[in-house]
Amino acid sequence: MNATASSTRNDEPAALPFSPVTLDILSDLSCICWRREMAPDGTITYPWFSDNTVDILGYRPDGITLTSKGELSMMHWADRNAHIAAIRESARTLQPIQMDFRVITVTGETRWLRGSSRPRRMDDGRVVWDGIGLDITQSMRAEAQHQMLMDHAADCIFIISGNACITWSNAAAERMFGYMAEELAGRCIGDLIELACDPSCGSPPKTSMDETADCLPRGSREVTAKRHDATTFPFEMTISEVRSDGKLSLIVIGRDISRRRKAEQMLAESEQRLRVTFAAASLGIVVVALDGTIQFYNPAFESMAGDNYNSLLGVNIYTFVPNSIMPPPSRIPPPGMSFSVVCEPSLDDDDDHHWRLTGTQFSASPDAPEHSMLLFIEDVTEVTQIAQERRQLELMLQEGHKLEALGRLAGGIAHELNNMLGPILMGAEMIARTAPLDDKNGERVQRIIDAAKNSRDIVRNVLAYCRKEQKTLTPVDLVPIFDGFSAMAASILPPTVKVEKHRDVNHATVVADAGQLQQVLLNMTNNARDAMYGTGTLKLELTTLQPQDLVVLSRQIAEANNGAGSGPNPLATLDLDHPHAEIKVSDTGCGMSQATAAKIFDPFFTTKPVGQGTGLGLSVVQGIIKSMGGIITVNTTLGEGTSFHVILPLSDPPPL
């Protein structure tokens, strides 16, 4: 069973070596005082403990217990055997006991005590120790943390004495150099690193730090270090001084930089390869800021830019490249993505050049305030010219084949159409001259005559277009042509198609051919009827466009083209300072996709089934309008209808 340490006996306070004042002083120093006794039979007891055991350990003096061997129960189990052995040895030799040991507090915390006690043998054979235990927990923990920090540090650390000998080293130094700690102690640091002095400087040893300073200059540097197995490695070290106990020592902190040296070598080789590639590249390579300022360039780009610059650094890339062709900074693709444009650069040789620019954003350095732009510039002048010439030849060949086929087709059907139109026209004219007709039937017969004449003119126009014949254009007032066609459209279209007419001018003279204008309107009306599948609303409008209206319309078309990636602005061919007339034909049909709308004016392109369309209608219409100095554009949305805009220059200002 556990015995309880006895409290102070009433007859012994005067025999204790500690006066109340001394106890108070020792208590202030976190010292626990005790008395220990060993009976002649070896039984160990503690008759007295100072009262501050409660403050330090949480135990009351009368609550401290012993094991059957006389060990303090609160002592850490790992220190008990050594402690009891030291007590018995002290009892045998009457030598003082000095040792550090651990105790467990009431709360389970481990604390360190540094104990010291002196024995004396009593007349009755007992051995009595009066001793104290100083609480050194904080210093032991600090020492343990310091040792843990040193042992787990990646850098090796040495403490060097005045004669350049190692007095202490950490675990990293043992691992790095391959020595045990006891092998490093007392060894000259010159055995591990190459010093500036004679390697035999340790014989005789240095006698002062001033002499050692010649070999170990303060500061940081890179040296060659040698391991225990005689292999060497690059070693970066920092040497500093520290004074302790009046003695000056050196602290050496170092690390193996083999991996860094290898990485630096690989980086240098990579930079050299990149530099050679950059200089030898046939493509122009330019690094510019987002505002276009050139920050770096290679010889190829210098050659492409011409000989008028001593240096291109600081020159803006927009000096050569049109500003409009490059995306603005807000629309440049993010890093990892690129853009590509083709432009005609502005160079001083006045020759035609074509550059293909491929650019991407990147960060020149981690702390750069903004990204830069890397441009690869390829001179595609020759390739572009060859492609253009080839395309022109192909177009000419295709146009020739198409016109030849169209001419044969038109020539073949012209005779048949004339054979059919002749009796129709002759019969209608005979009825109009000889038959008694009321006003309504007379109007109907006249429409038949007009439709037959228009059909005859359409055939002639197709033949003229195929044979490249030039029509004689004369001033024509669009108002009667528009009104007449509007009335005819209402009669020739199905009743399920509602015709709406809108005209806000009373006079609009253009230089054109009346028959060709009728052909244009008829073609667009037939297309609208087919797009609506015979049911819907056809809207015919005639208006005038003043210069300011044309500017607004041109801007709207340009913005729409930029968003949809379409071609050039068709209004660019017009004189925007001159008033124009506009005929607009709109339907509520199925509409077209942007891809389809981009091809509708191509010859032989049609969306109709085989046998229901030749694909020549709109291409002929476009040719007619261009021959009159105008343009035709289309505005369509899939599923929402289509609007054709015919814009012709006015030959004189419309009356107010």
XYZ file of C-alpha atoms in Angstrom:
656
model
C 0.000 0.000 0.000
C 1.068 3.578 -0.536
C 2.343 5.370 2.546
C 1.643 9.024 3.214
C 4.537 11.415 3.770
C 4.398 12.665 7.351
C 3.808 16.319 8.142
C 6.020 18.230 10.521
C 6.039 16.784 14.023
C 5.224 19.178 16.852
C 8.562 18.487 18.521
C 10.734 19.082 15.389
C 10.111 22.573 13.929
C 13.129 23.932 15.749
C 15.309 21.176 14.212
C 14.500 22.161 10.604
C 17.331 23.970 8.771
C 15.002 26.541 7.167
C 13.807 29.557 9.056
C 10.456 31.093 8.135
C 12.225 33.939 6.318
C 14.349 31.488 4.351
C 11.270 29.482 3.436
C 9.566 32.611 2.141
C 12.598 33.516 0.028
C 12.872 29.995 -1.372
C 9.135 29.990 -2.061
C 9.522 33.180 -4.056
C 12.154 31.364 -6.136
C 9.733 28.460 -6.800
C 11.713 26.129 -4.542
C 10.122 23.238 -2.666
C 11.813 22.279 0.626
C 11.663 18.863 2.185
C 13.152 16.506 4.744
C 13.830 12.881 3.884
C 14.680 10.070 6.343
C 15.909 6.528 5.851
C 15.527 4.115 8.778
C 18.241 1.523 9.515
C 16.050 -1.079 7.822
C 16.020 1.005 4.583
C 12.519 2.422 4.907
C 12.280 5.890 3.333
C 9.893 8.549 4.594
C 9.317 12.243 4.051
C 8.307 13.735 7.425
C 8.077 17.311 6.080
C 7.376 19.325 2.919
C 7.108 23.086 2.613
C 3.637 24.468 2.154
C 4.254 25.815 -1.384
C 3.883 22.304 -2.838
C 0.258 23.299 -3.227
C 1.170 26.287 -5.408
C 3.714 24.452 -7.577
C 2.417 20.882 -7.773
C -1.138 21.121 -6.488
C -0.469 18.662 -3.625
C -0.867 19.499 0.006
C 2.141 18.426 2.114
C 0.061 15.814 3.946
C -1.352 14.564 0.628
C 1.938 13.462 -0.931
C 2.195 9.654 -0.966
C 5.010 7.136 -1.389
C 5.272 3.780 -3.096
C 6.258 0.607 -1.240
C 9.877 1.252 -2.280
C 9.836 4.732 -0.762
C 9.490 6.507 -4.142
C 7.380 9.640 -4.372
C 4.143 8.720 -6.144
C 4.053 12.081 -7.904
C 7.497 11.447 -9.483
C 7.532 10.485 -13.179
C 7.825 6.727 -13.506
C 10.874 7.015 -15.806
C 12.897 8.832 -13.085
C 11.922 6.725 -10.047
C 14.567 3.986 -10.260
C 17.420 6.429 -10.796
C 16.160 8.626 -7.966
C 15.834 5.807 -5.400
C 19.254 4.445 -6.399
C 20.795 7.896 -5.863
C 19.173 8.093 -2.385
C 20.553 4.734 -1.296
C 24.011 5.552 -2.663
C 23.964 8.867 -0.803
C 22.941 7.091 2.410
C 25.879 4.731 1.983
C 28.481 7.379 1.178
C 26.863 10.398 2.897
C 27.477 12.387 -0.305
C 25.002 15.113 -1.404
C 22.374 14.265 -4.039
C 22.056 16.580 -7.027
C 19.817 15.547 -9.916
C 16.976 16.710 -12.162
C 13.743 14.757 -12.183
C 10.172 15.081 -13.355
C 6.978 15.152 -11.322
C 3.350 14.904 -12.307
C 1.073 17.599 -10.873
C -2.470 17.090 -9.695
C -3.735 18.315 -13.110
C -1.529 15.807 -14.983
C 1.077 18.334 -16.101
C 4.726 17.258 -16.179
C 7.118 19.629 -14.409
C 10.886 19.529 -13.885
C 12.586 19.970 -10.504
C 16.316 20.420 -9.944
C 16.905 18.835 -6.533
C 19.799 19.107 -4.090
C 19.947 17.490 -0.625
C 22.717 16.823 1.938
C 22.657 13.739 4.184
C 23.699 13.309 7.787
C 23.610 10.198 9.965
C 21.816 10.425 13.306
C 22.821 8.706 16.556
C 19.972 6.249 16.219
C 21.237 5.107 12.806
C 18.814 7.109 10.673
C 20.042 9.097 7.660
C 18.371 12.484 7.292
C 18.438 14.706 4.203
C 17.383 18.339 4.145
C 16.885 19.441 0.587
C 15.228 21.767 -1.896
C 13.861 21.339 -5.397
C 13.951 24.285 -7.814
C 11.185 24.398 -10.437
C 13.096 24.518 -13.764
C 10.168 23.589 -16.003
C 10.342 26.741 -18.134
C 14.065 26.465 -18.799
C 13.787 22.734 -19.568
C 10.942 23.349 -21.979
C 12.842 26.173 -23.635
C 15.898 23.953 -23.928
C 13.783 21.136 -25.377
C 12.178 23.509 -27.886
C 15.580 24.924 -28.793
C 16.983 21.449 -29.281
C 13.962 20.392 -31.331
C 14.293 23.513 -33.466
C 17.985 22.941 -34.031
C 17.579 19.233 -34.784
C 14.748 19.822 -37.245
C 16.282 22.830 -39.013
C 17.001 22.201 -42.692
C 20.144 24.345 -42.541
C 23.220 23.084 -40.727
C 24.426 25.216 -37.813
C 27.895 25.316 -36.239
C 29.258 27.222 -33.284
C 32.961 27.942 -33.840
C 35.422 28.790 -31.092
C 38.278 31.261 -31.341
C 40.666 28.640 -32.723
C 38.262 27.708 -35.578
C 37.204 24.494 -33.836
C 33.600 23.305 -33.795
C 32.107 23.420 -30.311
C 28.523 22.540 -31.246
C 26.570 21.373 -34.290
C 22.975 20.458 -35.012
C 21.492 17.313 -36.510
C 21.339 18.805 -40.023
C 25.132 19.238 -39.962
C 25.534 15.564 -39.055
C 23.259 14.504 -41.911
C 24.808 16.881 -44.442
C 28.467 16.128 -43.736
C 28.131 12.490 -42.619
C 29.748 12.883 -39.183
C 28.404 12.055 -35.744
C 28.080 14.913 -33.257
C 31.014 13.691 -31.192
C 33.145 13.482 -34.344
C 32.377 17.087 -35.240
C 33.111 18.438 -31.744
C 36.652 19.834 -31.627
C 37.190 19.404 -35.393
C 38.519 22.383 -37.340
C 35.895 23.920 -39.613
C 38.563 23.889 -42.328
C 38.131 20.108 -42.505
C 34.590 20.646 -43.798
C 34.793 23.714 -46.017
C 37.487 25.258 -48.173
C 38.879 28.303 -46.372
C 40.812 31.198 -47.773
C 43.777 30.429 -45.518
C 46.194 27.532 -45.465
C 44.414 24.241 -44.742
C 46.985 23.546 -42.019
C 45.882 26.644 -40.117
C 44.773 24.508 -37.174
C 48.392 23.532 -36.434
C 49.233 25.360 -34.294
C 45.645 26.350 -33.464
C 44.498 29.926 -33.633
C 44.737 31.718 -30.353
C 42.380 34.644 -30.967
C 39.247 35.478 -32.903
C 41.186 38.066 -34.870
C 43.349 35.322 -36.320
C 40.290 33.191 -37.083
C 38.654 36.128 -38.864
C 41.271 35.867 -41.607
C 39.935 32.432 -42.520
C 36.266 33.031 -41.741
C 35.259 36.523 -42.894
C 31.847 37.628 -41.687
C 28.873 37.704 -44.068
C 27.501 35.363 -46.726
C 29.381 33.556 -49.452
C 29.465 30.325 -51.411
C 32.252 27.794 -50.858
C 32.978 24.162 -51.599
C 32.227 21.734 -48.749
C 33.563 18.225 -48.231
C 31.652 15.301 -46.726
C 33.019 12.483 -44.600
C 33.285 10.289 -47.703
C 35.425 12.978 -49.434
C 32.687 13.992 -51.906
C 32.241 17.727 -52.393
C 29.222 19.939 -52.913
C 28.485 23.693 -53.222
C 27.783 25.208 -49.831
C 26.272 28.609 -49.074
C 27.044 29.883 -45.581
C 26.498 32.955 -43.448
C 28.994 33.734 -40.661
C 28.101 36.038 -37.766
C 29.606 36.830 -34.374
C 28.028 36.248 -30.977
C 29.439 37.082 -27.545
C 28.555 34.864 -24.583
C 30.113 34.788 -21.120
C 32.708 37.282 -22.268
C 33.831 35.013 -25.092
C 33.418 35.727 -28.769
C 32.212 32.846 -30.941
C 31.186 32.468 -34.565
C 27.851 31.125 -35.760
C 27.989 29.417 -39.147
C 24.640 28.701 -40.831
C 24.812 26.967 -44.189
C 22.960 24.847 -46.695
C 23.644 22.507 -49.588
C 22.882 24.434 -52.793
C 23.530 21.596 -55.243
C 19.932 21.560 -56.462
C 19.905 25.321 -56.814
C 23.161 25.283 -58.756
C 21.742 22.611 -61.059
C 18.522 24.594 -61.515
C 20.533 27.737 -62.256
C 22.611 25.858 -64.794
C 19.510 24.447 -66.473
C 17.919 27.896 -66.447
C 21.037 29.443 -67.978
C 21.078 26.763 -70.700
C 17.378 27.292 -71.326
C 17.848 31.051 -71.537
C 20.720 30.578 -73.955
C 18.625 28.294 -76.171
C 15.746 30.759 -76.014
C 18.065 33.661 -76.826
C 19.481 31.844 -79.853
C 15.998 30.821 -81.015
C 14.689 34.346 -80.480
C 17.524 35.875 -82.488
C 17.429 33.279 -85.279
C 13.631 33.120 -85.680
C 12.355 34.114 -89.107
C 9.127 35.389 -87.551
C 9.068 38.823 -86.009
C 8.725 38.506 -82.233
C 7.709 41.584 -80.261
C 6.855 42.148 -76.608
C 4.619 45.186 -76.131
C 2.743 46.785 -73.269
C -1.040 46.717 -73.460
C -0.953 50.290 -74.772
C 1.241 49.126 -77.671
C 4.661 50.382 -76.507
C 7.402 48.047 -77.766
C 9.423 46.620 -74.884
C 11.480 43.978 -76.693
C 11.913 42.705 -80.251
C 14.066 40.351 -82.289
C 16.205 41.038 -85.383
C 13.542 39.637 -87.721
C 11.024 42.287 -86.681
C 13.698 44.989 -86.915
C 14.226 43.953 -90.533
C 10.485 43.910 -91.215
C 9.995 47.401 -89.725
C 12.551 49.037 -92.048
C 15.740 51.030 -91.639
C 14.271 54.304 -90.385
C 14.698 53.513 -86.685
C 17.908 53.381 -84.694
C 15.977 51.501 -82.004
C 12.396 50.311 -81.864
C 12.279 50.333 -78.055
C 9.583 52.747 -76.934
C 8.038 52.947 -80.411
C 4.334 52.096 -80.474
C 3.317 49.010 -82.442
C 0.377 51.024 -83.805
C 2.933 52.995 -85.807
C 3.000 49.951 -88.096
C -0.284 48.177 -87.379
C -3.680 49.897 -87.818
C -5.225 50.609 -84.428
C -8.609 49.316 -85.544
C -7.278 45.861 -86.431
C -6.026 45.085 -82.915
C -8.469 44.162 -80.150
C -8.736 46.761 -77.355
C -7.089 45.830 -74.017
C -10.460 44.871 -72.523
C -11.073 42.324 -75.320
C -7.624 40.745 -75.498
C -8.003 37.018 -74.666
C -6.744 36.028 -71.200
C -3.343 34.342 -70.725
C -3.322 30.898 -72.287
C -5.495 32.009 -75.216
C -4.476 33.912 -78.345
C -5.889 35.998 -81.171
C -4.835 36.273 -84.808
C -5.388 39.124 -87.274
C -4.149 39.981 -90.753
C -3.402 43.592 -91.613
C -1.663 45.858 -94.081
C 1.147 47.551 -92.110
C 2.128 51.163 -92.603
C 5.748 51.083 -93.799
C 7.832 53.775 -95.434
C 8.609 51.875 -98.643
C 5.038 52.479 -99.990
C 4.807 48.839 -101.106
C 1.877 46.576 -100.331
C 2.632 44.399 -97.320
C 0.521 41.930 -95.392
C 1.288 40.796 -91.837
C -0.335 38.078 -89.817
C -0.204 38.920 -86.093
C -0.743 36.228 -83.467
C -0.818 37.612 -79.942
C -1.300 36.466 -76.381
C -1.153 38.041 -72.932
C 1.490 37.042 -70.422
C 3.062 38.317 -67.224
C 6.676 39.409 -67.702
C 7.375 38.980 -63.972
C 5.353 37.998 -60.873
C 5.434 41.572 -59.557
C 4.637 43.269 -62.871
C 1.815 45.809 -62.389
C 0.107 44.702 -65.607
C 0.419 42.053 -68.301
C 2.381 42.434 -71.500
C 1.504 41.142 -74.943
C 3.638 38.753 -76.992
C 3.179 39.161 -80.753
C 4.392 36.773 -83.449
C 4.431 38.636 -86.773
C 4.597 36.736 -90.052
C 5.060 38.478 -93.382
C 2.375 36.893 -95.595
C 2.630 39.418 -98.423
C 3.627 36.915 -101.081
C 1.170 34.295 -99.910
C -1.652 36.845 -99.812
C -0.894 38.172 -103.268
C -0.768 34.673 -104.710
C -4.051 33.793 -102.992
C -5.695 36.979 -104.269
C -4.528 36.395 -107.814
C -5.653 32.800 -107.669
C -9.027 33.824 -106.282
C -9.482 36.414 -108.996
C -8.660 33.885 -111.670
C -11.050 31.383 -110.119
C -13.795 33.985 -109.919
C -13.213 35.029 -113.486
C -13.334 31.423 -114.636
C -16.440 30.687 -112.590
C -18.112 33.858 -113.790
C -17.322 32.956 -117.351
C -18.760 29.466 -116.977
C -21.847 30.743 -115.196
C -22.509 33.504 -117.684
C -21.956 31.126 -120.549
C -24.417 28.661 -119.041
C -26.841 31.445 -118.190
C -26.590 32.863 -121.683
C -27.374 29.512 -123.220
C -30.225 29.000 -120.800
C -31.626 32.467 -121.320
C -31.276 32.197 -125.067
C -33.088 28.893 -125.043
C -36.017 30.060 -122.962
C -36.289 33.559 -124.452
C -37.883 32.224 -127.630
C -40.346 30.080 -125.688
C -41.253 32.949 -123.352
C -41.747 35.311 -126.254
C -43.964 32.748 -127.953
C -46.122 32.620 -124.819
C -46.040 36.325 -124.081
C -46.858 37.339 -127.678
C -50.415 35.891 -127.784
C -51.068 37.085 -124.226
C -50.034 40.636 -125.004
C -51.746 40.664 -128.405
C -54.976 39.241 -127.045
C -55.065 41.647 -124.122
C -54.459 44.646 -126.392
C -57.198 43.467 -128.808
C -59.651 43.129 -125.943
C -58.738 46.588 -124.665
C -59.301 48.156 -128.142
C -62.366 46.296 -129.362
C -64.345 44.889 -126.458
C -66.769 47.088 -124.500
C -65.403 46.966 -120.922
C -66.443 48.671 -117.771
C -63.829 50.472 -115.696
C -63.073 47.537 -113.437
C -62.549 45.028 -116.260
C -60.619 47.631 -118.262
C -58.247 48.032 -115.335
C -57.809 44.270 -115.143
C -56.987 44.022 -118.861
C -54.496 46.849 -118.553
C -52.747 44.997 -115.707
C -52.466 41.942 -117.945
C -50.862 44.104 -120.627
C -48.446 45.667 -118.114
C -47.508 42.293 -116.629
C -46.816 40.875 -120.123
C -44.639 43.860 -121.010
C -42.759 43.581 -117.711
C -42.152 39.892 -118.334
C -40.830 40.722 -121.813
C -38.479 43.332 -120.311
C -37.275 40.878 -117.660
C -36.264 38.382 -120.344
C -34.432 41.112 -122.212
C -32.671 42.229 -119.038
C -31.527 38.718 -118.260
C -30.102 38.429 -121.758
C -28.419 41.792 -121.423
C -26.927 40.823 -118.071
C -25.569 37.545 -119.394
C -24.093 39.228 -122.456
C -22.634 42.093 -120.386
C -24.733 44.564 -122.329
C -24.890 48.077 -120.874
C -28.358 49.496 -120.284
C -28.987 53.144 -121.048
C -29.902 54.724 -117.729
C -32.107 57.813 -117.621
C -33.618 59.905 -114.825
C -36.627 58.026 -113.493
C -39.123 59.079 -110.837
C -39.481 56.248 -108.323
C -42.903 57.366 -107.086
C -45.057 56.197 -110.071
C -42.991 53.010 -110.402
C -43.473 52.314 -106.700
C -47.202 53.087 -106.788
C -47.773 51.027 -109.896
C -45.923 48.034 -108.571
C -47.713 48.265 -105.216
C -51.070 48.087 -106.967
C -49.892 45.191 -109.136
C -48.501 43.320 -106.120
C -51.865 43.467 -104.374
C -53.495 41.807 -107.375
C -50.889 39.147 -108.210
C -50.257 37.935 -104.648
C -52.601 35.450 -102.958
C -55.464 36.953 -100.935
C -53.851 35.500 -97.804
C -50.907 37.900 -98.230
C -51.666 41.373 -96.959
C -49.868 44.182 -98.778
C -49.035 47.349 -96.829
C -47.759 50.417 -98.658
C -45.955 53.365 -97.127
C -44.539 56.354 -99.028
C -43.491 59.648 -97.439
C -42.211 61.394 -100.610
C -44.012 62.710 -103.697
C -40.968 62.910 -105.936
C -37.732 60.898 -105.972
C -35.690 60.950 -109.179
C -32.844 58.480 -109.680
C -30.734 57.539 -112.706
C -31.987 54.043 -113.520
C -33.977 51.867 -115.896
C -37.690 51.586 -115.104
C -37.977 48.048 -116.428
C -35.041 46.873 -114.339
C -36.525 48.487 -111.228
C -39.769 46.610 -111.873
C -37.721 43.425 -112.221
C -35.959 44.096 -108.902
C -39.244 44.695 -107.062
C -40.886 41.671 -108.617
C -37.983 39.394 -107.674
C -37.975 40.541 -104.019
C -41.780 40.218 -103.862
C -41.691 36.654 -105.165
C -39.004 35.750 -102.628
C -41.113 37.279 -99.847
C -44.170 35.286 -100.993
C -42.159 32.057 -100.924
C -40.670 32.878 -97.496
C -44.178 33.414 -96.069
C -45.521 30.239 -97.710
C -48.407 32.298 -99.133
C -49.585 33.733 -95.795
C -48.387 36.890 -94.063
C -47.805 40.594 -94.552
C -45.731 42.240 -97.286
C -44.702 45.804 -96.503
C -43.486 48.130 -99.277
C -41.867 51.434 -98.268
C -40.361 54.350 -100.184
C -38.445 56.976 -98.225
C -35.509 59.320 -98.618
C -32.323 59.219 -96.578
C -30.486 62.424 -95.768
C -26.707 62.383 -95.118
C -27.196 62.250 -91.355
C -29.544 59.282 -91.790
C -26.937 57.472 -93.877
C -24.245 58.085 -91.258
C -26.463 56.592 -88.538
C -27.384 53.619 -90.728
C -23.734 53.031 -91.651
C -22.740 53.054 -87.984
C -25.508 50.565 -87.131
C -24.414 48.194 -89.908
C -20.756 48.444 -88.832
C -21.649 47.602 -85.216
C -23.811 44.677 -86.356
C -20.980 43.380 -88.564
C -18.460 43.568 -85.706
C -20.754 41.574 -83.435
C -21.617 38.956 -86.043
C -18.227 38.729 -87.696
C -19.706 39.738 -91.112
C -17.957 41.345 -94.064
C -17.293 44.995 -94.894
C -19.910 47.697 -94.557
C -21.873 47.878 -97.874
C -22.603 51.601 -97.340
C -18.891 52.300 -97.675
C -19.347 52.527 -101.468
C -21.940 55.300 -101.192
C -21.389 59.022 -101.027
C -22.665 59.635 -97.516
C -22.783 63.410 -98.133
C -25.469 62.998 -100.818
C -29.197 62.235 -100.232
C -30.480 58.836 -101.334
C -33.787 57.088 -101.877
C -34.594 53.835 -100.133
C -37.045 51.138 -101.216
C -37.727 48.659 -98.457
C -39.451 45.289 -99.010
C -40.267 43.480 -95.780
C -42.029 40.202 -95.073
C -43.131 38.251 -92.015
C -41.737 34.971 -93.290
C -39.325 32.420 -91.896
C -36.244 34.630 -92.028
C -32.672 33.419 -92.533
C -29.620 32.623 -90.466
C -26.605 34.919 -90.705
C -24.666 32.228 -92.567
C -27.408 31.964 -95.203
C -27.848 35.742 -95.462
C -24.136 36.109 -96.258
C -24.552 33.969 -99.421
C -27.911 35.023 -100.879
C -26.354 37.335 -103.483
C -23.940 34.642 -104.727
C -24.832 33.379 -108.213
C -26.617 30.014 -108.251
C -27.066 29.976 -104.478
C -30.638 29.102 -103.484
C -32.450 27.697 -100.464
C -35.363 26.463 -102.538
C -35.857 22.792 -103.451
C -34.468 21.469 -106.720
C -36.620 22.604 -109.609
C -38.083 25.623 -107.794
C -35.213 28.113 -108.026
C -32.103 28.824 -110.069
C -30.235 30.993 -107.552
C -29.858 33.777 -110.143
C -32.597 36.157 -109.010
C -30.842 38.057 -106.244
C -27.448 37.986 -107.966
C -29.071 39.640 -111.006
C -30.823 42.112 -108.700
C -27.535 43.023 -107.045
C -25.876 43.546 -110.426
C -28.728 45.808 -111.556
C -28.616 47.944 -108.408
C -24.807 48.271 -108.567
C -25.035 49.391 -112.215
C -27.308 52.217 -110.996
C -24.743 53.321 -108.384
C -26.707 51.931 -105.449
C -26.552 49.058 -103.023
C -28.877 46.364 -101.737
C -28.656 45.030 -98.199
C -30.636 42.508 -96.208
C -31.699 42.530 -92.562
C -33.067 39.211 -91.358
C -33.614 37.159 -88.206
C -34.342 33.453 -88.291
C -38.043 32.953 -87.588
C -38.867 36.706 -87.570
C -38.877 37.768 -91.216
C -36.650 39.556 -93.723
C -36.215 43.124 -95.006
C -34.424 44.083 -98.233
C -33.150 47.656 -98.538
C -32.481 49.115 -101.983
C -30.624 52.446 -101.667
C -30.122 54.597 -104.786
C -28.558 58.070 -105.051
C -31.034 60.841 -105.903
C -30.298 62.764 -109.062
C -31.726 65.962 -107.548
C -32.847 66.957 -104.041
C -36.446 66.039 -103.202
C -38.792 69.032 -103.043
C -39.776 70.317 -99.605
